[in-house]
Amino acid sequence: MSRNDAAPGTVTAPPGRIRRMLSHLYIQCLIGVLLGAAVGWLWPSVGADLKPLGDGFIALVKMFIAPVIFCTVVHGIASMGDARAVGRVGLKALVYFEVLTTVAMVIGLVVVNVVKPGSGLHVDVSTLSAKGLPPEATGAHEGFAEFILAIIPATLVGALTGNEILPVLLVSVLFGFGLHASGEAGLGIARGIEKFSTVLFTLIRWIMRLAPIGAFGSMAFTIGNYGLGTLRHLALLVGSFWLTALLFVLVVLGGVMRLNGLRLLPFLRYIKEELLIVLGTSSTESVLPRMMAKLQHAGASKPVVGITLPAGYSFNLDGTAIYLTMSSVFLAQALGIDLSLTQQLTMLAVMLLTSKGAAGVTGSGFIALAATLSAVPHVPVAALALIFGIDRFMSEARALTSLVGNGVATLAVARWEGELDEDRARAVLRGEISYAPTPAPSAVTAEPDPKETPAPTHAPVPAAN
């Protein structure tokens, strides 16, 4: 029966509308997540074997993170009229990060003491073993001095070939200042870096077409390997953690957006594709290049985005902060260890340091928790075995919360620095100015970043959206 011969009263969606819906990346990712969960539930062994799909997608994106950060930061600093503004942006960002991280930890501490998800388990510590835990969780953990020294790469180029964000940021800032101070000598290099970044974002746009496959593989592995039934054993911890993360996002981050004249829900709609990718992959690194481009498109200047967002991936992990406080106190409750307020505050102070080493990759929060328990002798590290099986179900909430937190932080710092086009930001969040993954070739030099102020000797260079 043809479409025109459809029975009276039936409603058929035009094929064109369906095709348009399926062309959106967030719809494709949503389908991938749902299909992955179904495969992992119905065929667990098959789902567990699909892990390479998610790992491969994340690896492809991570391949571009260092050069994208380098190009964005270097070009942003080189095109600024006042180099001192970079230090001012960095200082404001670090202060913001510490305040919000502390707030997140305190909220997690309050909730876990009120809900008491671990009370009544009465786990015998002698029955616990660290066998089966990741080697990173039971090995030696670096101190604060080692963490600082690790930011300095062995070579200038070595920072771009490593897996850490902070060394890349350090080299990028230094190189950007060098180009800025070189005047005409650095002008050609700055233009070349800007054009190179356009090529990078084109390649990333191609790779992001594989995001639904990556989300499918990661979700199938999670459900297939751990099973939906795993949640029943520690559902109170998992549920209270997700609710606490949601409370932090809606109340705290929503309040920050309101203070800056913006609204949180439109922002969440704006980054819905990135949220679905993170939900499927449990990794914020998989969307870092797209987040940088989208925040620039929303009116934040390239230097602020280039400094604040990558730095936030190491210094502003709100989701991990909540996870650390709730999990550590939960383990103490499960073992029957009564932690005093002083002991809990001591653990919180240690977590402010250990959380800084947790990058935006899957499982890093669990390693940061192990580092915390190693530094504070109140709870044995072997207790991690109690939550190792369900950690993956909390990693999605950690990643989602941290992603939203870093996006909000970038917009807030940009506004405080006077580097946010507020009218454009509101129009973008309302959907009046749509986001294009990459500009058309003819438009690469046609639309300069409205918030960039080029140095007197530098020609204006457009942002790579």
Coordinates of N, CA and C in Angstrom, one line a residue, residues 214-426:
G214 N 31.1 4.3 18.9 CA 31.8 4.3 20.1 C 30.9 4.2 21.4
A215 N 29.8 4.9 21.3 CA 28.8 4.9 22.5 C 28.2 3.5 22.5
F216 N 27.9 3.0 21.4 CA 27.3 1.6 21.3 C 28.2 0.6 22.0
G217 N 29.5 0.6 21.6 CA 30.4 -0.4 22.1 C 30.6 -0.2 23.6
S218 N 30.8 1.0 24.0 CA 31.1 1.2 25.5 C 29.9 0.8 26.3
M219 N 28.7 1.2 25.9 CA 27.5 0.8 26.7 C 27.3 -0.7 26.7
A220 N 27.5 -1.3 25.6 CA 27.3 -2.8 25.5 C 28.3 -3.5 26.4
F221 N 29.5 -3.0 26.5 CA 30.5 -3.6 27.4 C 30.1 -3.4 28.8
T222 N 29.7 -2.2 29.2 CA 29.3 -1.9 30.6 C 28.2 -2.8 31.1
I223 N 27.1 -2.9 30.3 CA 26.0 -3.7 30.7 C 26.4 -5.2 30.6
G224 N 27.1 -5.6 29.5 CA 27.4 -7.0 29.3 C 28.4 -7.5 30.4
N225 N 29.4 -6.7 30.8 CA 30.4 -7.1 31.7 C 30.0 -7.1 33.1
Y226 N 29.2 -6.1 33.5 CA 28.8 -5.9 34.9 C 27.3 -6.3 35.2
G227 N 26.5 -6.2 34.1 CA 25.1 -6.6 34.3 C 24.2 -5.6 35.0
L228 N 23.0 -5.5 34.6 CA 22.1 -4.6 35.3 C 21.8 -5.1 36.8
G229 N 21.9 -6.4 37.0 CA 21.7 -6.9 38.4 C 22.7 -6.4 39.4
T230 N 23.9 -5.9 38.9 CA 25.0 -5.4 39.8 C 24.5 -4.2 40.6
L231 N 23.6 -3.4 39.9 CA 23.1 -2.2 40.6 C 22.3 -2.5 41.8
R232 N 21.7 -3.7 41.9 CA 20.8 -4.0 43.0 C 21.6 -4.0 44.3
H233 N 22.8 -4.5 44.3 CA 23.6 -4.7 45.5 C 24.0 -3.4 46.2
L234 N 24.3 -2.4 45.4 CA 24.7 -1.1 46.0 C 23.9 0.0 45.3
A235 N 22.6 -0.2 45.1 CA 21.8 0.7 44.5 C 21.7 2.0 45.2
L236 N 21.7 2.0 46.5 CA 21.5 3.2 47.3 C 22.7 4.1 47.1
L237 N 23.9 3.6 47.0 CA 25.1 4.4 46.8 C 25.0 5.0 45.4
V238 N 24.8 4.2 44.4 CA 24.7 4.6 43.0 C 23.6 5.7 42.8
G239 N 22.4 5.4 43.4 CA 21.3 6.3 43.2 C 21.6 7.6 43.9
S240 N 22.1 7.6 45.2 CA 22.3 8.8 45.9 C 23.4 9.6 45.2
F241 N 24.4 8.9 44.6 CA 25.5 9.7 43.9 C 24.9 10.4 42.7
W242 N 24.1 9.7 41.9 CA 23.5 10.3 40.7 C 22.6 11.5 41.1
L243 N 21.8 11.3 42.2 CA 21.0 12.4 42.6 C 21.8 13.6 43.1
T244 N 22.9 13.3 43.8 CA 23.7 14.4 44.3 C 24.4 15.2 43.2
A245 N 24.8 14.4 42.2 CA 25.4 15.1 41.0 C 24.4 15.9 40.3
L246 N 23.2 15.4 40.2 CA 22.1 16.2 39.5 C 21.8 17.4 40.3
L247 N 21.7 17.3 41.7 CA 21.5 18.5 42.5 C 22.6 19.5 42.3
F248 N 23.8 19.1 42.3 CA 24.9 20.0 42.1 C 24.8 20.8 40.8
V249 N 24.5 20.0 39.7 CA 24.4 20.6 38.4 C 23.2 21.7 38.4
L250 N 22.1 21.3 38.8 CA 20.9 22.1 38.7 C 20.9 23.3 39.7
V251 N 21.4 23.1 40.9 CA 21.4 24.2 41.9 C 22.6 25.0 41.8
V252 N 23.8 24.4 42.0 CA 25.1 25.1 42.1 C 25.5 25.7 40.7
L253 N 25.6 24.8 39.7 CA 26.0 25.3 38.4 C 24.9 26.2 37.7
G254 N 23.6 25.8 38.0 CA 22.5 26.7 37.6 C 22.6 28.0 38.2
G255 N 22.9 28.1 39.5 CA 23.1 29.4 40.1 C 24.3 30.2 39.5
V256 N 25.4 29.6 39.2 CA 26.5 30.2 38.5 C 26.1 30.8 37.2
M257 N 25.3 30.1 36.4 CA 24.8 30.6 35.1 C 23.9 31.8 35.3
R258 N 23.0 31.7 36.3 CA 22.1 32.8 36.6 C 22.9 34.1 37.0
L259 N 23.9 33.9 37.8 CA 24.7 35.1 38.2 C 25.4 35.7 37.0
N260 N 25.6 35.0 36.0 CA 26.3 35.5 34.8 C 25.3 35.8 33.7
G261 N 24.0 35.9 34.0 CA 23.0 36.3 33.0 C 22.6 35.3 32.0
L262 N 22.9 34.0 32.3 CA 22.6 32.9 31.3 C 21.7 31.9 32.1
R263 N 21.2 30.9 31.3 CA 20.4 29.9 31.9 C 21.0 28.5 31.6
L264 N 20.9 27.6 32.6 CA 21.5 26.3 32.5 C 20.9 25.4 31.5
L265 N 19.5 25.3 31.5 CA 18.8 24.3 30.7 C 19.1 24.6 29.2
P266 N 19.0 25.8 28.7 CA 19.4 26.0 27.3 C 20.8 25.6 27.0
F267 N 21.7 25.8 28.0 CA 23.1 25.4 27.7 C 23.2 23.9 27.6
L268 N 22.4 23.2 28.5 CA 22.4 21.7 28.4 C 21.9 21.2 27.1
R269 N 20.9 21.9 26.6 CA 20.3 21.6 25.2 C 21.4 21.8 24.2
Y270 N 22.1 22.9 24.3 CA 23.2 23.3 23.3 C 24.3 22.2 23.2
I271 N 24.6 21.6 24.4 CA 25.7 20.6 24.4 C 25.1 19.1 24.5
K272 N 23.9 18.9 24.1 CA 23.2 17.6 24.2 C 24.0 16.5 23.5
E273 N 24.5 16.8 22.3 CA 25.3 15.8 21.6 C 26.5 15.4 22.4
E274 N 27.2 16.3 23.0 CA 28.4 16.0 23.8 C 28.0 15.2 25.1
L275 N 26.9 15.6 25.7 CA 26.4 14.9 26.9 C 26.1 13.4 26.5
L276 N 25.5 13.1 25.4 CA 25.2 11.8 25.0 C 26.4 11.0 24.7
I277 N 27.4 11.6 24.1 CA 28.7 10.9 23.8 C 29.4 10.6 25.1
V278 N 29.4 11.5 26.0 CA 30.0 11.2 27.3 C 29.3 10.1 28.1
L279 N 27.9 10.2 28.0 CA 27.2 9.1 28.6 C 27.5 7.7 28.1
G280 N 27.8 7.6 26.8 CA 28.1 6.4 26.2 C 29.5 5.9 26.5
T281 N 30.5 6.9 26.4 CA 31.9 6.5 26.5 C 32.5 6.7 27.9
S282 N 31.8 7.4 28.8 CA 32.2 7.7 30.2 C 33.5 8.5 30.2
S283 N 33.8 9.2 29.1 CA 35.0 10.0 29.0 C 34.7 11.4 28.5
T284 N 35.2 12.4 29.3 CA 35.0 13.8 28.8 C 36.0 14.2 27.8
E285 N 37.1 13.4 27.7 CA 38.2 13.8 26.7 C 37.6 13.5 25.3
S286 N 36.6 12.7 25.1 CA 36.1 12.4 23.8 C 35.4 13.6 23.2
V287 N 35.1 14.6 24.0 CA 34.3 15.7 23.4 C 35.1 17.1 23.7
L288 N 36.3 17.0 24.1 CA 37.1 18.2 24.4 C 37.2 19.1 23.2
P289 N 37.6 18.6 22.0 CA 37.7 19.5 20.9 C 36.4 20.2 20.5
R290 N 35.3 19.4 20.5 CA 34.0 20.0 20.2 C 33.5 21.0 21.2
M291 N 33.8 20.7 22.5 CA 33.4 21.7 23.5 C 34.2 23.0 23.3
M292 N 35.4 23.0 23.0 CA 36.2 24.2 22.7 C 35.6 25.0 21.6
A293 N 35.2 24.3 20.5 CA 34.6 24.9 19.3 C 33.3 25.5 19.7
K294 N 32.5 24.8 20.4 CA 31.1 25.2 20.7 C 31.1 26.4 21.7
L295 N 32.0 26.5 22.7 CA 32.1 27.6 23.6 C 32.6 28.8 22.9
Q296 N 33.5 28.7 21.9 CA 33.9 29.8 21.1 C 32.7 30.3 20.2
H297 N 31.9 29.4 19.7 CA 30.8 29.7 18.9 C 29.7 30.5 19.8
A298 N 29.7 30.1 21.1 CA 28.7 30.8 22.0 C 29.2 32.2 22.4
G299 N 30.3 32.6 22.0 CA 30.7 34.0 22.3 C 31.9 34.2 23.2
A300 N 32.4 33.1 23.7 CA 33.6 33.2 24.6 C 34.9 33.3 23.7
S301 N 35.8 34.1 24.1 CA 37.0 34.4 23.3 C 37.9 33.2 23.3
K302 N 38.6 33.0 22.2 CA 39.5 31.9 22.0 C 40.6 31.8 23.2
P303 N 41.2 32.8 23.6 CA 42.2 32.7 24.7 C 41.6 32.1 26.0
V304 N 40.4 32.6 26.4 CA 39.7 32.2 27.6 C 39.3 30.7 27.5
V305 N 38.8 30.3 26.3 CA 38.4 28.9 26.1 C 39.6 28.0 26.1
G306 N 40.7 28.5 25.4 CA 41.9 27.7 25.3 C 42.6 27.4 26.6
I307 N 42.5 28.4 27.5 CA 43.1 28.2 28.8 C 42.2 27.6 29.9
T308 N 41.0 28.0 30.0 CA 40.1 27.6 31.0 C 39.6 26.2 30.9
L309 N 39.1 25.8 29.7 CA 38.6 24.5 29.5 C 39.6 23.4 29.7
P310 N 40.8 23.4 29.0 CA 41.7 22.3 29.2 C 42.2 22.3 30.6
A311 N 42.4 23.4 31.3 CA 42.9 23.4 32.7 C 41.8 22.8 33.6
G312 N 40.5 23.0 33.2 CA 39.5 22.5 34.0 C 39.4 20.9 34.0
Y313 N 40.0 20.4 32.9 CA 40.0 18.9 32.8 C 40.9 18.3 33.9
S314 N 41.8 19.1 34.5 CA 42.6 18.6 35.6 C 42.3 19.2 36.9
F315 N 41.8 20.4 36.9 CA 41.6 21.2 38.2 C 40.2 21.3 38.5
N316 N 39.2 21.0 37.7 CA 37.8 21.3 38.0 C 36.9 20.1 37.7
L317 N 37.2 19.0 38.4 CA 36.5 17.8 38.2 C 35.4 17.7 39.2
D318 N 34.3 18.4 39.0 CA 33.2 18.4 40.0 C 32.6 17.0 40.3
G319 N 32.4 16.3 39.3 CA 31.8 15.0 39.4 C 32.7 14.0 40.2
T320 N 34.0 14.1 40.0 CA 35.0 13.3 40.7 C 35.1 13.8 42.1
A321 N 34.9 15.1 42.4 CA 35.0 15.6 43.8 C 33.8 15.0 44.6
I322 N 32.6 15.0 44.0 CA 31.5 14.4 44.7 C 31.7 12.9 45.0
Y323 N 32.2 12.2 44.0 CA 32.4 10.8 44.0 C 33.4 10.4 45.1
L324 N 34.5 11.2 45.3 CA 35.5 10.9 46.2 C 35.0 11.0 47.7
T325 N 34.3 12.0 48.0 CA 33.7 12.2 49.3 C 32.7 11.1 49.6
M326 N 31.8 10.9 48.7 CA 30.7 9.9 49.0 C 31.2 8.5 49.1
S327 N 32.2 8.1 48.2 CA 32.7 6.7 48.2 C 33.5 6.5 49.4
S328 N 34.4 7.4 49.8 CA 35.3 7.2 50.9 C 34.5 7.0 52.2
V329 N 33.5 7.9 52.4 CA 32.7 7.7 53.6 C 31.8 6.5 53.5
F330 N 31.3 6.2 52.4 CA 30.5 4.9 52.2 C 31.3 3.7 52.6
L331 N 32.6 3.6 52.2 CA 33.4 2.5 52.5 C 33.7 2.4 54.0
A332 N 33.8 3.6 54.7 CA 34.0 3.6 56.1 C 32.7 3.1 56.8
Q333 N 31.6 3.5 56.3 CA 30.3 3.1 56.9 C 30.1 1.6 56.7
A334 N 30.5 1.0 55.5 CA 30.4 -0.4 55.3 C 31.3 -1.2 56.2
L335 N 32.4 -0.7 56.5 CA 33.4 -1.4 57.4 C 33.1 -1.2 58.9
G336 N 32.1 -0.3 59.2 CA 31.8 0.0 60.6 C 32.8 1.0 61.2
I337 N 33.5 1.7 60.4 CA 34.5 2.7 60.9 C 33.8 4.1 61.1
D338 N 33.8 4.5 62.3 CA 33.1 5.8 62.6 C 34.1 6.9 62.4
L339 N 34.0 7.7 61.4 CA 34.9 8.8 61.1 C 34.3 10.0 61.8
S340 N 35.2 10.7 62.5 CA 34.8 12.0 63.2 C 34.8 13.1 62.1
L341 N 34.2 14.2 62.5 CA 34.2 15.3 61.6 C 35.5 15.8 61.2
T342 N 36.5 15.8 62.2 CA 37.8 16.2 61.9 C 38.5 15.2 60.9
Q343 N 38.3 13.9 61.0 CA 38.8 13.0 60.1 C 38.2 13.2 58.7
Q344 N 36.9 13.4 58.6 CA 36.3 13.6 57.3 C 36.8 14.9 56.6
L345 N 37.0 15.9 57.4 CA 37.6 17.2 56.8 C 39.0 17.0 56.4
T346 N 39.8 16.2 57.1 CA 41.1 15.9 56.7 C 41.2 15.1 55.4
M347 N 40.3 14.2 55.2 CA 40.2 13.5 54.0 C 39.8 14.4 52.9
L348 N 38.9 15.4 53.2 CA 38.5 16.4 52.1 C 39.7 17.2 51.7
A349 N 40.5 17.6 52.6 CA 41.7 18.4 52.3 C 42.6 17.6 51.4
V350 N 42.8 16.3 51.7 CA 43.7 15.5 50.9 C 43.0 15.3 49.5
M351 N 41.7 15.2 49.4 CA 41.0 15.0 48.1 C 41.2 16.2 47.2
L352 N 41.3 17.4 47.8 CA 41.5 18.6 47.0 C 42.8 18.5 46.2
L353 N 43.8 17.7 46.7 CA 45.0 17.4 45.9 C 44.9 16.2 45.0
T354 N 44.4 15.1 45.6 CA 44.4 13.9 44.8 C 43.4 14.0 43.6
S355 N 42.4 14.8 43.7 CA 41.5 14.9 42.6 C 42.1 15.7 41.4
K356 N 43.2 16.4 41.6 CA 43.8 17.1 40.5 C 44.5 16.2 39.6
G357 N 44.9 15.0 40.0 CA 45.5 14.1 39.1 C 44.6 13.3 38.3
A358 N 43.3 13.5 38.5 CA 42.3 12.6 37.8 C 41.9 13.3 36.5
A359 N 42.5 12.8 35.4 CA 42.1 13.4 34.1 C 40.7 12.9 33.7
G360 N 40.2 13.4 32.5 CA 38.9 13.1 32.1 C 38.7 11.8 31.4
V361 N 39.4 10.8 31.8 CA 39.3 9.5 31.1 C 38.6 8.5 32.0
T362 N 38.1 7.4 31.4 CA 37.3 6.5 32.2 C 38.2 5.8 33.3
G363 N 37.6 5.8 34.5 CA 38.3 5.1 35.6 C 39.3 5.9 36.4
S364 N 39.5 7.2 36.0 CA 40.5 8.0 36.7 C 40.0 8.4 38.1
G365 N 38.7 8.5 38.2 CA 38.1 8.8 39.6 C 38.4 7.7 40.5
F366 N 38.4 6.5 40.1 CA 38.6 5.3 41.0 C 40.1 5.3 41.4
I367 N 41.0 5.7 40.5 CA 42.4 5.8 40.8 C 42.6 6.9 41.8
A368 N 42.0 8.1 41.7 CA 42.1 9.2 42.6 C 41.6 8.8 44.0
L369 N 40.5 8.0 44.0 CA 40.0 7.5 45.3 C 41.0 6.6 46.0
A370 N 41.7 5.7 45.2 CA 42.8 4.9 45.8 C 43.9 5.7 46.3
A371 N 44.2 6.8 45.6 CA 45.3 7.7 46.1 C 44.9 8.3 47.4
T372 N 43.6 8.7 47.5 CA 43.2 9.3 48.8 C 43.2 8.4 50.0
L373 N 42.8 7.1 49.7 CA 42.8 6.1 50.8 C 44.2 5.8 51.2
S374 N 45.1 5.8 50.2 CA 46.5 5.6 50.5 C 47.1 6.6 51.4
A375 N 46.7 7.9 51.2 CA 47.3 9.0 51.9 C 46.7 9.2 53.3
V376 N 45.5 8.8 53.5 CA 44.8 8.9 54.8 C 44.5 7.5 55.3
P377 N 45.1 7.1 56.4 CA 45.0 5.7 56.9 C 43.7 5.3 57.6
H378 N 42.6 6.1 57.4 CA 41.4 5.8 58.1 C 40.7 4.5 57.5
V379 N 40.7 4.4 56.2 CA 40.0 3.3 55.5 C 41.1 2.5 54.7
P380 N 41.1 1.2 54.8 CA 42.1 0.4 54.0 C 41.8 0.4 52.5
V381 N 42.9 0.4 51.7 CA 42.7 0.5 50.3 C 42.0 -0.8 49.7
A382 N 42.1 -1.9 50.4 CA 41.5 -3.1 50.0 C 40.0 -3.0 50.0
A383 N 39.4 -2.0 50.7 CA 38.0 -1.8 50.7 C 37.4 -1.3 49.4
L384 N 38.3 -0.9 48.5 CA 37.9 -0.5 47.1 C 37.3 -1.7 46.4
A385 N 37.6 -2.9 46.8 CA 37.0 -4.1 46.2 C 35.4 -4.1 46.3
L386 N 34.9 -3.4 47.3 CA 33.5 -3.3 47.5 C 32.7 -2.6 46.4
I387 N 33.4 -1.6 45.8 CA 32.7 -0.7 44.8 C 33.3 -0.9 43.5
F388 N 34.4 -1.7 43.3 CA 35.0 -1.8 42.0 C 34.0 -2.3 40.9
G389 N 33.2 -3.2 41.3 CA 32.2 -3.7 40.3 C 31.2 -2.7 39.8
I390 N 30.9 -1.7 40.6 CA 29.8 -0.8 40.2 C 30.4 0.6 39.9
D391 N 31.8 0.7 39.9 CA 32.4 2.0 39.7 C 32.0 2.5 38.3
R392 N 31.9 1.6 37.3 CA 31.6 2.0 36.0 C 30.2 2.7 35.9
F393 N 29.3 2.3 36.8 CA 27.9 2.9 36.7 C 27.9 4.3 37.3
M394 N 29.0 4.6 38.1 CA 29.1 6.0 38.6 C 30.0 6.9 37.7
S395 N 30.8 6.2 36.9 CA 31.7 7.0 36.1 C 31.0 7.9 35.1
E396 N 29.8 7.4 34.6 CA 29.1 8.3 33.7 C 28.6 9.6 34.4
A397 N 28.2 9.5 35.6 CA 27.7 10.7 36.3 C 28.9 11.6 36.6
R398 N 30.1 11.0 37.0 CA 31.3 11.8 37.2 C 31.6 12.6 35.9
A399 N 31.6 11.9 34.8 CA 32.0 12.6 33.5 C 31.0 13.6 33.1
L400 N 29.7 13.3 33.2 CA 28.7 14.3 32.8 C 28.7 15.5 33.7
T401 N 28.9 15.4 35.0 CA 28.9 16.5 35.9 C 30.2 17.4 35.6
S402 N 31.3 16.7 35.4 CA 32.5 17.5 35.2 C 32.5 18.2 33.9
L403 N 31.8 17.6 32.8 CA 31.7 18.2 31.5 C 30.9 19.5 31.6
V404 N 29.7 19.4 32.3 CA 28.9 20.6 32.4 C 29.6 21.6 33.3
G405 N 30.3 21.2 34.4 CA 31.0 22.1 35.2 C 32.0 22.9 34.5
N406 N 32.8 22.2 33.6 CA 33.9 22.9 32.9 C 33.3 23.9 31.8
G407 N 32.2 23.5 31.2 CA 31.5 24.4 30.3 C 31.0 25.7 31.0
V408 N 30.4 25.5 32.1 CA 29.9 26.6 32.9 C 31.0 27.5 33.4
A409 N 32.1 26.9 33.8 CA 33.3 27.6 34.3 C 33.9 28.5 33.2
T410 N 34.0 27.9 32.0 CA 34.5 28.7 30.9 C 33.7 29.9 30.5
L411 N 32.4 29.8 30.5 CA 31.5 30.9 30.2 C 31.6 31.9 31.4
A412 N 31.7 31.5 32.6 CA 31.7 32.4 33.8 C 33.0 33.2 33.7
V413 N 34.1 32.5 33.5 CA 35.4 33.2 33.5 C 35.5 34.2 32.4
A414 N 34.9 33.8 31.2 CA 34.9 34.7 30.1 C 34.1 36.0 30.4
R415 N 33.0 35.8 31.0 CA 32.2 37.0 31.4 C 32.9 37.9 32.4
W416 N 33.5 37.3 33.4 CA 34.2 38.1 34.4 C 35.4 38.8 33.8
E417 N 35.9 38.2 32.8 CA 37.1 38.9 32.1 C 36.7 39.8 31.0
G418 N 35.3 39.9 30.8 CA 34.9 40.8 29.7 C 35.1 40.2 28.3
E419 N 35.3 38.9 28.3 CA 35.6 38.3 27.0 C 34.5 37.4 26.5
L420 N 33.3 37.7 26.9 CA 32.1 36.9 26.5 C 31.1 37.9 25.8
D421 N 30.8 37.6 24.5 CA 29.7 38.3 23.8 C 28.4 37.8 24.4
E422 N 27.8 38.5 25.3 CA 26.6 38.0 26.0 C 25.4 38.0 25.1
D423 N 25.3 38.9 24.3 CA 24.1 38.9 23.3 C 24.2 37.7 22.4
R424 N 25.4 37.4 21.9 CA 25.6 36.2 21.1 C 25.3 35.0 21.9
A425 N 25.9 34.9 23.1 CA 25.7 33.7 23.9 C 24.2 33.4 24.2
R426 N 23.4 34.4 24.5 CA 22.0 34.2 24.7 C 21.3 33.8 23.4

